[in-house]
Structures are given as structure tokens and as C-alpha cells.
Coordinates of C-alpha atoms in Angstrom, one line a residue:
M1 CA 64.6 113.4 71.1
T2 CA 63.3 115.1 74.4
P3 CA 63.4 119.0 74.7
K4 CA 65.9 118.6 77.3
L5 CA 68.1 116.2 75.5
S6 CA 68.1 118.5 72.5
T7 CA 68.9 121.3 74.8
F8 CA 72.0 119.4 76.2
L9 CA 73.0 118.1 72.9
S10 CA 73.1 122.1 71.8
R11 CA 75.1 123.0 74.6
I12 CA 77.6 120.2 74.0
N13 CA 77.2 120.9 70.0
R14 CA 78.6 124.5 70.5
K15 CA 81.9 122.4 70.4
T16 CA 84.8 123.1 72.1
I17 CA 85.3 127.1 72.0
W18 CA 89.2 127.5 71.2
S19 CA 89.2 131.2 72.3
V20 CA 91.9 133.0 71.1
A21 CA 92.5 136.5 72.1
V22 CA 95.4 137.9 69.9
I23 CA 96.7 141.3 70.7
L24 CA 98.3 142.7 67.6
T25 CA 101.0 144.9 67.8
L26 CA 101.2 146.0 64.3
G27 CA 101.6 149.6 63.3
V28 CA 99.3 152.0 61.2
A29 CA 97.5 150.6 58.0
A30 CA 100.3 152.3 55.8
V31 CA 103.0 150.8 57.7
G32 CA 101.6 147.5 57.5
G33 CA 100.8 147.6 53.6
Y34 CA 104.2 148.1 53.2
T35 CA 105.6 145.6 55.3
Y36 CA 103.3 142.7 53.7
Y37 CA 104.9 144.1 50.2
S38 CA 108.4 144.6 51.3
K39 CA 108.8 141.2 53.2
I40 CA 105.9 139.0 52.1
F41 CA 105.5 139.6 48.5
L42 CA 108.9 140.2 47.4
A43 CA 110.3 137.6 49.2
T44 CA 108.0 134.8 48.1
R45 CA 108.5 136.1 44.8
S46 CA 112.1 135.6 44.9
A47 CA 112.3 132.2 46.6
D48 CA 112.9 129.9 43.6
H49 CA 110.7 132.0 41.7
S50 CA 107.6 130.3 43.3
E51 CA 104.5 131.6 45.2
V52 CA 104.6 130.3 49.0
Q53 CA 101.8 130.8 51.7
T54 CA 103.4 133.1 54.8
A55 CA 102.5 134.1 58.1
I56 CA 103.6 137.0 60.5
V57 CA 104.8 136.0 64.0
R58 CA 102.6 137.9 66.2
R59 CA 102.3 138.7 70.0
G60 CA 99.0 138.1 71.7
D61 CA 97.0 136.4 74.4
L62 CA 96.0 132.7 73.9
I63 CA 93.1 130.8 75.6
V64 CA 92.4 127.0 75.3
S65 CA 89.2 126.0 76.4
A66 CA 85.9 123.8 75.9
S67 CA 82.2 124.4 76.3
G68 CA 80.0 122.0 78.1
S69 CA 76.8 121.5 79.8
G70 CA 76.5 121.4 83.6
T71 CA 73.7 120.7 86.2
L72 CA 74.0 121.4 89.9
I73 CA 73.8 118.2 92.1
A74 CA 74.1 117.5 95.8
Q75 CA 77.1 116.7 97.6
T76 CA 75.2 113.9 98.7
D77 CA 71.8 112.1 98.5
A78 CA 70.4 109.3 100.4
S79 CA 67.5 107.5 99.6
F80 CA 66.0 104.8 101.9
G81 CA 63.1 103.4 103.7
F82 CA 62.2 101.6 107.2
A83 CA 64.3 98.5 107.9
T84 CA 61.2 96.6 108.7
S85 CA 57.6 95.8 107.6
G86 CA 54.7 97.3 109.2
Q87 CA 51.7 99.9 108.6
V88 CA 52.5 103.8 108.9
T89 CA 51.0 105.3 111.8
D90 CA 52.9 108.7 111.3
V91 CA 54.7 111.0 108.7
Y92 CA 56.2 113.8 110.4
I93 CA 57.8 115.7 107.1
K94 CA 56.8 116.9 103.5
V95 CA 59.0 117.3 100.2
G96 CA 61.0 120.5 100.6
D97 CA 61.7 120.1 104.4
Q98 CA 65.1 120.3 105.8
V99 CA 66.0 117.6 108.1
E100 CA 68.8 116.7 110.3
V101 CA 70.7 113.4 110.6
G102 CA 69.3 111.3 113.1
Q103 CA 65.8 113.0 112.9
V104 CA 62.6 110.8 113.2
L105 CA 60.7 111.1 109.8
G106 CA 58.1 108.4 110.2
Q107 CA 56.7 106.0 112.4
L108 CA 55.2 102.2 111.7
D109 CA 53.0 100.6 114.3
D110 CA 55.1 99.3 117.1
T111 CA 52.5 98.0 119.6
L112 CA 53.9 94.6 119.7
A113 CA 57.7 95.7 119.4
Q114 CA 56.9 97.6 122.4
M115 CA 55.7 94.8 124.6
E116 CA 58.5 92.6 123.5
Y117 CA 61.1 95.3 124.7
V118 CA 59.3 95.7 127.8
E119 CA 59.3 92.0 128.5
A120 CA 62.9 91.8 127.5
Q121 CA 63.9 94.7 130.0
Q122 CA 61.7 92.9 132.6
A123 CA 63.6 89.5 132.2
L124 CA 66.8 91.3 132.5
L125 CA 66.1 93.5 135.6
E126 CA 65.0 89.8 137.2
L127 CA 68.4 89.1 137.4
Y128 CA 69.4 92.1 139.1
S129 CA 66.9 91.6 141.9
A130 CA 67.7 91.1 145.6
A131 CA 65.9 87.7 145.1
S132 CA 68.1 86.7 142.4
I133 CA 71.5 87.9 144.2
A134 CA 70.2 86.2 147.4
A135 CA 69.7 82.9 145.2
V136 CA 73.6 83.0 143.9
Q137 CA 74.9 84.0 147.5
Q138 CA 73.3 80.9 148.7
E139 CA 74.6 78.8 146.0
I140 CA 78.2 80.2 147.0
G141 CA 77.7 79.3 150.5
T142 CA 77.0 75.7 149.8
A143 CA 79.7 75.2 147.3
Q144 CA 82.0 76.5 150.1
D145 CA 80.4 74.0 152.2
T146 CA 81.2 71.4 149.6
E147 CA 84.6 72.8 148.8
F148 CA 85.5 72.3 152.7
Y149 CA 84.3 68.4 152.8
A150 CA 85.7 67.6 149.4
R151 CA 89.3 68.9 150.4
E152 CA 89.2 67.4 153.8
W153 CA 88.1 63.8 152.1
L154 CA 91.1 64.1 149.4
E155 CA 93.4 65.0 152.2
Y156 CA 92.3 62.0 153.6
L157 CA 92.4 59.9 150.5
I158 CA 96.4 61.3 149.6
S159 CA 97.4 63.0 152.6
E160 CA 97.0 66.6 153.6
D161 CA 100.9 67.1 152.7
V162 CA 100.1 65.7 149.0
V163 CA 97.4 67.9 148.5
E164 CA 99.3 71.0 149.9
A165 CA 102.4 70.0 148.0
E166 CA 100.2 69.7 144.6
E167 CA 98.4 73.0 145.1
N168 CA 101.9 74.8 146.1
L169 CA 103.3 73.4 142.9
A170 CA 100.5 74.4 140.6
I171 CA 100.8 78.1 141.7
A172 CA 104.3 78.2 140.9
E173 CA 103.8 76.7 137.3
Q174 CA 101.0 79.3 136.9
K175 CA 103.4 82.0 137.7
L176 CA 106.3 80.6 135.4
A177 CA 103.7 80.7 132.5
N178 CA 102.5 84.1 133.3
A179 CA 106.4 85.3 133.4
Q180 CA 107.0 83.6 130.2
A181 CA 104.4 85.2 128.7
E182 CA 105.1 88.5 129.6
A183 CA 108.4 88.3 128.4
K184 CA 107.3 88.0 125.0
T185 CA 104.6 90.6 125.2
N186 CA 107.8 93.3 126.7
P187 CA 110.7 91.9 124.7
S188 CA 112.5 95.2 125.8
E189 CA 112.6 94.5 129.6
T190 CA 114.9 91.4 128.7
A191 CA 116.9 91.3 131.9
D192 CA 114.0 91.8 134.1
Q193 CA 111.9 88.8 132.7
A194 CA 115.3 86.5 132.6
L195 CA 115.7 87.3 136.1
K196 CA 111.8 86.6 136.8
E197 CA 111.7 83.3 134.7
K198 CA 114.8 81.7 136.5
E199 CA 113.2 82.6 139.7
Q200 CA 109.9 81.1 138.7
E201 CA 111.9 78.0 137.4
Q202 CA 113.6 77.3 140.7
A203 CA 110.4 77.6 142.5
V204 CA 108.8 75.1 140.4
T205 CA 112.2 72.6 140.5
F206 CA 112.1 73.1 144.4
L207 CA 108.3 72.4 144.7
S208 CA 108.2 69.2 142.3
E209 CA 111.0 68.0 144.6
K210 CA 108.8 68.5 147.6
L211 CA 105.7 66.9 145.8
D212 CA 107.9 63.9 145.3
Q213 CA 109.0 63.7 148.7
A214 CA 105.3 63.8 149.9
W215 CA 104.5 60.7 147.7
T216 CA 107.1 58.9 148.9
Y217 CA 106.1 59.5 152.5
Y218 CA 102.5 58.7 151.5
E219 CA 103.7 55.0 150.1
N220 CA 105.9 54.2 152.7
V221 CA 104.5 55.7 155.9
Y222 CA 100.8 57.3 155.3
L223 CA 99.2 54.3 153.6
F224 CA 100.2 51.9 156.5
E225 CA 99.1 54.3 159.0
N226 CA 95.7 54.8 157.6
F227 CA 94.8 52.3 155.5
A228 CA 96.2 49.1 157.1
Q229 CA 93.7 46.3 157.4
Y230 CA 93.3 44.9 161.2
E231 CA 91.3 42.1 162.6
T232 CA 89.7 41.9 166.1
M233 CA 91.5 38.6 168.0
G234 CA 89.7 37.2 171.0
R235 CA 87.1 38.1 173.4
G236 CA 86.3 40.5 176.0
R237 CA 89.1 41.8 177.7
N238 CA 91.6 39.4 175.8
A239 CA 90.4 41.2 172.5
K240 CA 92.9 42.9 170.7
Q241 CA 93.6 44.4 167.1
V242 CA 96.1 42.4 165.0
L243 CA 97.6 43.5 161.8
V244 CA 96.2 41.8 158.6
T245 CA 99.2 40.4 156.6
E246 CA 99.3 38.8 153.2
T247 CA 102.1 37.0 151.4
D248 CA 104.0 39.5 148.6
P249 CA 103.9 37.0 145.2
V250 CA 107.1 38.5 144.4
T251 CA 109.2 38.1 147.3
G252 CA 107.2 35.5 149.4
E253 CA 107.5 37.5 152.3
E254 CA 104.7 38.4 154.7
V255 CA 103.2 42.1 154.3
P256 CA 100.3 44.2 155.9
D257 CA 97.3 44.2 153.9
I258 CA 97.0 47.7 153.4
D259 CA 93.3 48.7 151.3
E260 CA 94.5 51.8 149.9
P261 CA 92.2 54.2 147.9
S262 CA 91.6 53.6 144.4
I263 CA 92.6 55.6 141.3
D264 CA 88.5 56.1 140.5
D265 CA 88.1 57.3 144.6
I266 CA 90.9 59.6 144.3
A267 CA 89.5 61.0 141.1
I268 CA 86.1 61.6 142.3
A269 CA 87.4 63.5 145.0
R270 CA 89.6 65.7 142.8
N271 CA 86.5 66.4 140.5
T272 CA 84.3 66.9 143.3
L273 CA 87.0 69.7 144.9
A274 CA 87.3 71.1 141.6
Q275 CA 83.5 71.7 140.7
A276 CA 82.9 73.3 144.1
R277 CA 85.8 75.9 143.5
E278 CA 84.6 76.6 140.0
T279 CA 80.8 77.1 141.2
I280 CA 82.2 79.6 144.0
R281 CA 84.5 81.6 141.1
E282 CA 81.9 81.6 138.6
N283 CA 79.1 82.8 141.0
E284 CA 81.7 85.5 142.6
I285 CA 82.4 86.9 139.4
Y286 CA 78.6 86.6 138.4
L287 CA 77.9 89.1 141.7
E288 CA 80.8 91.3 140.8
V289 CA 79.5 92.0 137.1
L290 CA 76.0 92.8 138.3
K291 CA 77.8 95.2 140.9
T292 CA 79.9 96.9 138.0
G293 CA 78.3 96.1 134.7
V294 CA 81.8 94.7 133.2
I295 CA 82.3 90.8 132.4
P296 CA 85.7 90.0 133.0
E297 CA 87.9 88.4 129.6
A298 CA 87.3 84.6 129.6
A299 CA 84.6 84.9 132.2
T300 CA 82.3 81.8 131.9
G301 CA 79.5 80.1 133.8
E302 CA 75.9 79.4 133.1
R303 CA 74.5 82.3 134.9
L304 CA 76.9 84.8 132.9
T305 CA 75.6 83.2 129.9
A306 CA 72.1 83.8 131.2
L307 CA 72.9 87.4 131.7
Y308 CA 74.7 87.8 128.5
E309 CA 71.6 86.4 126.5
A310 CA 69.0 88.8 128.5
Q311 CA 71.2 91.6 127.7
L312 CA 71.3 90.4 123.8
A313 CA 67.2 90.1 123.9
V314 CA 67.1 93.6 125.2
E315 CA 69.5 94.9 122.6
N316 CA 67.9 92.8 119.7
A317 CA 64.3 94.2 121.1
Q318 CA 65.4 97.8 121.0
D319 CA 66.9 97.6 117.4
A320 CA 63.5 95.9 116.2
L321 CA 61.7 99.3 118.3
Q322 CA 64.0 101.4 116.4
D323 CA 63.3 99.9 113.0
K324 CA 59.7 101.2 113.4
Q325 CA 61.3 104.6 112.9
L326 CA 62.4 106.1 109.6
I327 CA 65.3 107.9 110.6
A328 CA 67.3 110.2 108.7
P329 CA 71.0 109.1 107.9
I330 CA 72.2 112.7 106.7
S331 CA 71.1 116.3 106.8
G332 CA 69.6 118.0 103.7
T333 CA 66.8 118.6 102.2
V334 CA 63.7 115.9 101.4
T335 CA 63.5 115.9 97.5
S336 CA 61.3 112.8 97.2
L337 CA 58.5 111.1 99.4
D338 CA 56.1 108.0 98.8
L339 CA 54.6 107.5 102.1
S340 CA 51.2 107.9 103.6
I341 CA 49.7 107.1 106.6
G342 CA 47.8 104.0 106.9
E343 CA 49.9 102.3 104.2
Q344 CA 51.3 99.0 104.4
V345 CA 55.2 99.1 103.9
D346 CA 57.5 96.3 103.6
K347 CA 61.1 96.4 104.6
D348 CA 63.1 98.3 102.1
T349 CA 66.4 96.6 100.4
S350 CA 67.4 99.4 98.0
S351 CA 68.7 102.0 100.4
T352 CA 71.8 104.2 99.1
T353 CA 73.8 106.8 100.1
S354 CA 76.0 108.4 97.4
A355 CA 78.3 111.2 97.2
S356 CA 79.4 113.5 94.8
S357 CA 82.7 114.0 95.4
A358 CA 83.3 110.0 95.6
T359 CA 86.0 108.8 93.2
V360 CA 85.2 105.1 93.4
T361 CA 81.6 103.7 92.3
L362 CA 80.8 99.9 93.2
F363 CA 78.4 98.0 91.8
D364 CA 76.5 95.3 93.9
L365 CA 75.4 93.0 91.4
I366 CA 73.2 90.4 92.3
A367 CA 72.0 87.4 90.3
D368 CA 69.2 86.4 92.2
E369 CA 65.6 87.8 90.6
P370 CA 64.2 90.1 94.1
E371 CA 61.4 89.0 96.0
D372 CA 57.7 90.3 94.9
N373 CA 57.4 92.0 98.3
E374 CA 60.5 94.3 98.0
T375 CA 59.8 98.0 97.8
S376 CA 61.9 100.6 96.4
S377 CA 63.4 103.5 99.3
T378 CA 60.3 105.6 100.3
I379 CA 62.1 108.4 100.9
T380 CA 65.2 111.0 99.3
I381 CA 67.4 113.3 101.2
S382 CA 69.4 115.5 99.2
K383 CA 72.6 117.5 100.7
L384 CA 72.9 120.5 98.5
S385 CA 75.8 123.1 100.2
Q386 CA 78.2 125.6 99.3
P387 CA 80.2 126.3 97.3
Y388 CA 77.9 124.5 95.0
T389 CA 78.8 121.3 92.9
L390 CA 77.9 120.6 89.3
D391 CA 77.9 117.4 86.9
V392 CA 79.4 118.7 83.9
Y393 CA 79.8 116.9 80.6
I394 CA 82.0 117.8 77.6
D395 CA 83.1 116.4 74.1
E396 CA 85.1 113.4 73.6
A397 CA 87.7 115.5 71.6
D398 CA 88.4 117.7 74.6
W399 CA 89.6 114.5 76.6
T400 CA 93.4 115.4 76.0
T401 CA 93.1 119.2 75.9
V402 CA 91.0 120.4 79.3
A403 CA 89.9 117.3 81.2
Q404 CA 92.4 117.8 83.9
I405 CA 91.8 117.7 87.5
G406 CA 92.8 121.4 88.9
N407 CA 91.9 123.2 85.6
K408 CA 89.9 126.3 86.1
V409 CA 86.1 126.7 85.1
N410 CA 83.7 129.5 84.1
V411 CA 80.0 128.8 84.9
T412 CA 77.1 130.4 83.9
F413 CA 73.9 129.2 85.6
D414 CA 70.5 129.2 83.5
L415 CA 68.6 131.2 86.4
L416 CA 71.5 133.5 86.7
D417 CA 71.9 134.8 83.1
G418 CA 74.8 136.9 82.6
Q419 CA 76.6 136.3 85.6
R420 CA 79.8 133.9 85.6
F421 CA 81.5 132.2 88.8
P422 CA 84.6 130.7 89.0
G423 CA 85.3 126.9 89.9
T424 CA 87.5 124.2 89.5
V425 CA 87.4 120.5 87.8
T426 CA 87.6 118.4 91.3
L427 CA 87.0 114.9 89.3
V428 CA 87.7 113.4 86.0
Y429 CA 85.8 110.3 85.3
P430 CA 88.2 107.7 83.7
V431 CA 85.4 106.3 81.1
L432 CA 83.5 108.4 78.6
S433 CA 79.9 108.3 79.2
E434 CA 77.5 107.0 76.8
S435 CA 74.2 108.2 78.8
F436 CA 73.4 110.6 75.5
E437 CA 73.6 110.2 71.8
A438 CA 77.4 110.9 71.9
S439 CA 80.4 109.6 74.1
L440 CA 81.2 112.3 76.6
V441 CA 83.7 113.3 79.2
H442 CA 81.9 113.5 82.4
L443 CA 83.6 115.6 85.0
I444 CA 82.7 117.3 88.6
V445 CA 83.2 120.8 89.1
Q446 CA 83.0 123.0 92.4
L447 CA 82.5 126.6 92.4
D448 CA 85.4 128.2 94.1
Q449 CA 83.4 130.3 96.6
R450 CA 79.8 130.5 97.8
I451 CA 77.3 132.7 96.0
S452 CA 74.7 134.7 97.6
Q453 CA 71.9 133.1 95.5
D454 CA 70.3 129.5 96.7
L455 CA 69.9 127.7 93.6
P456 CA 67.7 124.4 93.4
A457 CA 69.5 121.0 92.5
G458 CA 69.0 120.2 89.0
T459 CA 70.0 124.2 88.1
G460 CA 71.3 123.6 84.2
A461 CA 74.5 125.9 83.4
D462 CA 76.9 126.5 80.6
V463 CA 80.3 125.6 81.5
E464 CA 83.7 126.5 80.1
V465 CA 86.8 124.6 81.0
V466 CA 89.8 126.3 80.9
G467 CA 92.9 124.1 80.0
G468 CA 95.3 126.7 79.6
E469 CA 96.2 130.4 78.7
V470 CA 99.1 132.9 78.2
R471 CA 99.1 136.5 78.0
G472 CA 101.2 138.8 75.8
A473 CA 103.1 135.5 74.4
V474 CA 104.4 135.3 71.0
L475 CA 102.0 133.2 68.6
V476 CA 102.8 131.3 65.3
S477 CA 100.2 129.7 63.0
V478 CA 99.9 126.0 63.5
D479 CA 100.1 125.6 59.9
A480 CA 103.8 126.5 60.1
L481 CA 105.0 124.0 62.4
H482 CA 106.7 120.6 61.5
E483 CA 107.3 118.1 64.2
T484 CA 110.7 116.5 63.5
E485 CA 110.4 114.0 66.3
A486 CA 108.1 113.6 69.2
G487 CA 107.2 116.7 71.0
K488 CA 109.8 118.9 69.1
Y489 CA 109.0 121.3 65.9
A490 CA 110.7 123.4 63.4
V491 CA 109.4 126.5 61.3
T492 CA 110.6 127.7 58.0
V493 CA 111.5 131.1 58.5
L494 CA 111.9 133.8 55.4
Q495 CA 115.2 135.4 56.2
N496 CA 117.0 137.9 53.8
G497 CA 114.7 136.4 50.9
Q498 CA 115.9 132.9 51.8
Q499 CA 113.7 129.8 53.4
V500 CA 115.5 128.8 56.5
E501 CA 114.6 126.0 58.7
R502 CA 114.9 126.9 62.5
K503 CA 114.1 124.7 65.4
I504 CA 111.8 126.1 67.9
E505 CA 110.4 125.4 71.3
I506 CA 106.5 125.8 71.5
G507 CA 103.9 125.8 74.7
L508 CA 100.2 125.9 74.7
Q509 CA 98.7 125.3 71.2
N510 CA 95.2 125.1 69.6
D511 CA 93.8 124.6 66.1
T512 CA 95.3 127.8 65.1
Y513 CA 98.0 129.1 66.9
A514 CA 100.8 127.9 69.0
E515 CA 103.0 129.8 71.8
V516 CA 106.6 130.1 71.1
K517 CA 108.7 129.9 74.0
S518 CA 111.8 130.0 72.1
G519 CA 113.2 130.3 68.2
L520 CA 111.2 133.0 67.1
E521 CA 110.5 136.5 67.5
A522 CA 107.6 138.8 66.9
G523 CA 107.3 140.1 63.5
E524 CA 109.2 137.6 62.0
I525 CA 107.8 135.7 58.5
V526 CA 107.3 132.0 58.4
V527 CA 106.1 129.7 55.6
T528 CA 102.9 128.0 56.0
Q529 CA 102.8 125.9 53.3

């Protein structure tokens, strides 16, 4: 058994100290002797002519406590290493140094990472250059020309009236959809939303009728005026244009021969116009993004995609550059360091941060074996701040009596012999600890206030956990108690030479005495056997 374990168990094996400070309220010795003779000896002799054991109910102080062993611990520990692999070029700290969160502690060779970061920045800046913006503006101009001619061609194919009616109807339908969406978003404004929806529905109905009328005119008039076939008859001055006719296969009538636009021709014209408008929209949004730096929601386009990828490349390169630095995740004291200049390190995969006040512990169980190149954390930072916190262990027998959150504690540090500091139990672990030779109750204790001395983590301490105490209470021997039912007790009292059973209410108790809340008075005699 190691000296440290022996020391720890010796503290625990002082066992639970049931401290009973009994303030006796007896008279002088002569009076006491007379009392014993007259009240105890004679009474016990006369009760059924047989001897019984008795005890006198007294008034005093009762303290229930348990002793244990404690160790000063850090409120937070962080063990970590580099987030990437590389060669160590600088180490800026040593064991014992105080560091702040975000402080750079070490550095890996970042030559290649610096180059990649610069290249990514240059690629992004190129998108913001005057030449790049000019190219976008030129593309917008070309698309606007395409839009103009594509619209004129579509108007020729299906008539200007139809194109205009379709556009007006599309606008009205979008407004109706917006009004319906707004009604779902703000249901409290029911009346106003209903009015808006009704107005937009009426507009859609009206414009749908206008579009139908435009198509009717197109079929009855526009096609004949613009696509009827003519042929030249005669020559010279006698030449004239004559309408070409054909026989209707259904009616047998002679009807004009009209070479109307095909469905494919119209679809191509529509697509050309839509693509030109989309090109203009995407590039105008792109230019606005370059000016403001804000990408609108649902914005699309090849240029926006390229911009996003360039920004992401800069962020990734910046992250890779930062990974070359060892940065403190918390403030505290460097308690361990395994790092030297020139050393080749691998990516750390075991970084952890733990808080002593945590009430939940999570374990990440990974079935796969770790790779050979995985390394342990290279540095540990401990945040030891006041009021101090201790890891405390007491005997498992004290679980029900003193292991309660909020119980008061008296702490005596090994380095400050003779000085006691008050504290409070802040955590009781729900399972027994089997880290030692015996099963122990694990507690976390925090001192109630700061102390003037600075102590290192790991400082040992003797700890007394107080389960309860009463002052000036009526006390009765636990040997006199008879449990009549769960939580209820009675005692046998010697009264006028007779044994009389009496129900009592008890409070705090230990292995020797119990506090009497009602049913007995100090000075009465009770039977203990």
C-alpha cells in the first residue's frame, strides 16, 4: 500500500466521529448520589423485585458529524494540445505560469499555412477588383440588350397585348401569394389581411379575364394580320399580293392559309427572355453584395457561388493558420507541459475540459482502437480560484446521516495546521466511489469564504461534515427507545416506582443519544433494558 493511500485511509478510518457534547445539569456530587439511590436503586428493586438497567434523561448539546479526507482541487481543468500536426517553433510558457483565456502558448511552423491564407485572400480580393466589377457590368449590359430583343420577338410571336397581360397577371398572382403568406405569419391582423387577400383575388380574376380576351383577339385577328400567307400574282404593274387559302378539312370551306408560330418557337422565345432577365437579376444582386457584403436570402447565381466559395476558402485558410497556434481555452495556472521547440507533434485528439462543480459526467465510449499517431494532451491548465473547492471522501456508513447538499463542513488543511475553515457540501455523487480499498461517499465541498493563504492544488485536508446539531436539548439514551411503528418511538419511564410506557417524539440522534422533542423532561428515569 502506498504511503499516500495509507494516509488517506487512516483519515477515513478515524471513522465517523459522532460528536456528543453533553452539558449536564446535575447538582453537587452528594445530591447526585442521593438521587441515584432513591430514584434508581430503590425503584428498580421494587419493580417486580428484579433489577433493571436505567438511565437519566439529561439536557445537553448533540452534534452528529462524520470525518473524512479532502483534497484541494481546481474549479476547472483543461488538458489540450495542438489542433493540427507540425513542428514546434516556439513555446511561450512554462509550468507555474498564469495564463489568460485566448492567450497564445505555443506555435507550430506555419509557413505553408501562411502562403495558402495569402492566396485565398488574393483570390477573394480579385472578385472585388475594378476589372471584375467592370466585367459584371458589361455582362449586365449584354443581357439587357438580349432582353430587349427577346421581348420584341416574343411580342411579335404572341402579340404585345398577350405579353403585357401575362406579365400583369403574374405580378397580381405574386401579390396574392404574398398576402396569403402574410396572413399566416400574422394571424392577429385577420381583418386587414382578409381585405388585402380579397383585393388581390379580385385583381387576379380581372387580369385573368384580360388575358383571355388578349388570346381571343390574337387567334381571331392578330394571327391573320401577321401570319396569313400571300403570294404574288401577275407581273410588273399588274403584280399584286393575293391571300393564299386552303380548304378546311372539317367544314370544307376555303379559309386563309396562316403560318402561325409553333409551340417550340414560342417556348424558345420565352426561355431566352427569362434567361436574360435572370442574368440581369443575378448580376445586379452580385454587384450589391460586393458593395454591402450582405447576401440576400435565397440569392443564387454562378458569381454568388464563386464569391461564397472564395470567402469559405479564406475562412478555412484562416482556421488552418490559427490551428498552428496553441491557445488557452481557459484562464488559470499551467500545471503540466510536455512540449519543446523542434519537436514534431501530431493532432491532439484527447483534449478535455472539466469543472469540479459539474453535476453530470459524460463518457464518450469509442469502440475503435486509437491510431498510432494519436498523442495525449501536451498541456494542462488548472483554474484554482477562491473560495477553494475540495474533493472529499467519507465512509459509506455516513451516507444517510451527513451526505446531504447544504450540510456545513469544517476543513483543516495539512499546510495550515490548527486552523479550521467553514464550508458547505455543494455536491453528493449518487454512486459510491470504489477508487480505494473501501467503498466511499464522494462529496464536493466549497469553503464559505476566501482565505488569506494561497494554497496549491492537491493540498490535503481533514474534513468534518456536520449532519446536524442541537443545543440545550433534552437527550435520552438510544438504548431506551422502542420503535412502535415506522418513525415513531416509545420509552418505559419509572414513575412512582412503576414502569410506565410513554410515547415520545425524537429528532436528531446518533449511536448513543437521541434528541427528545416531546414526551420526556430532563431528570426523568427511563428503562434501557
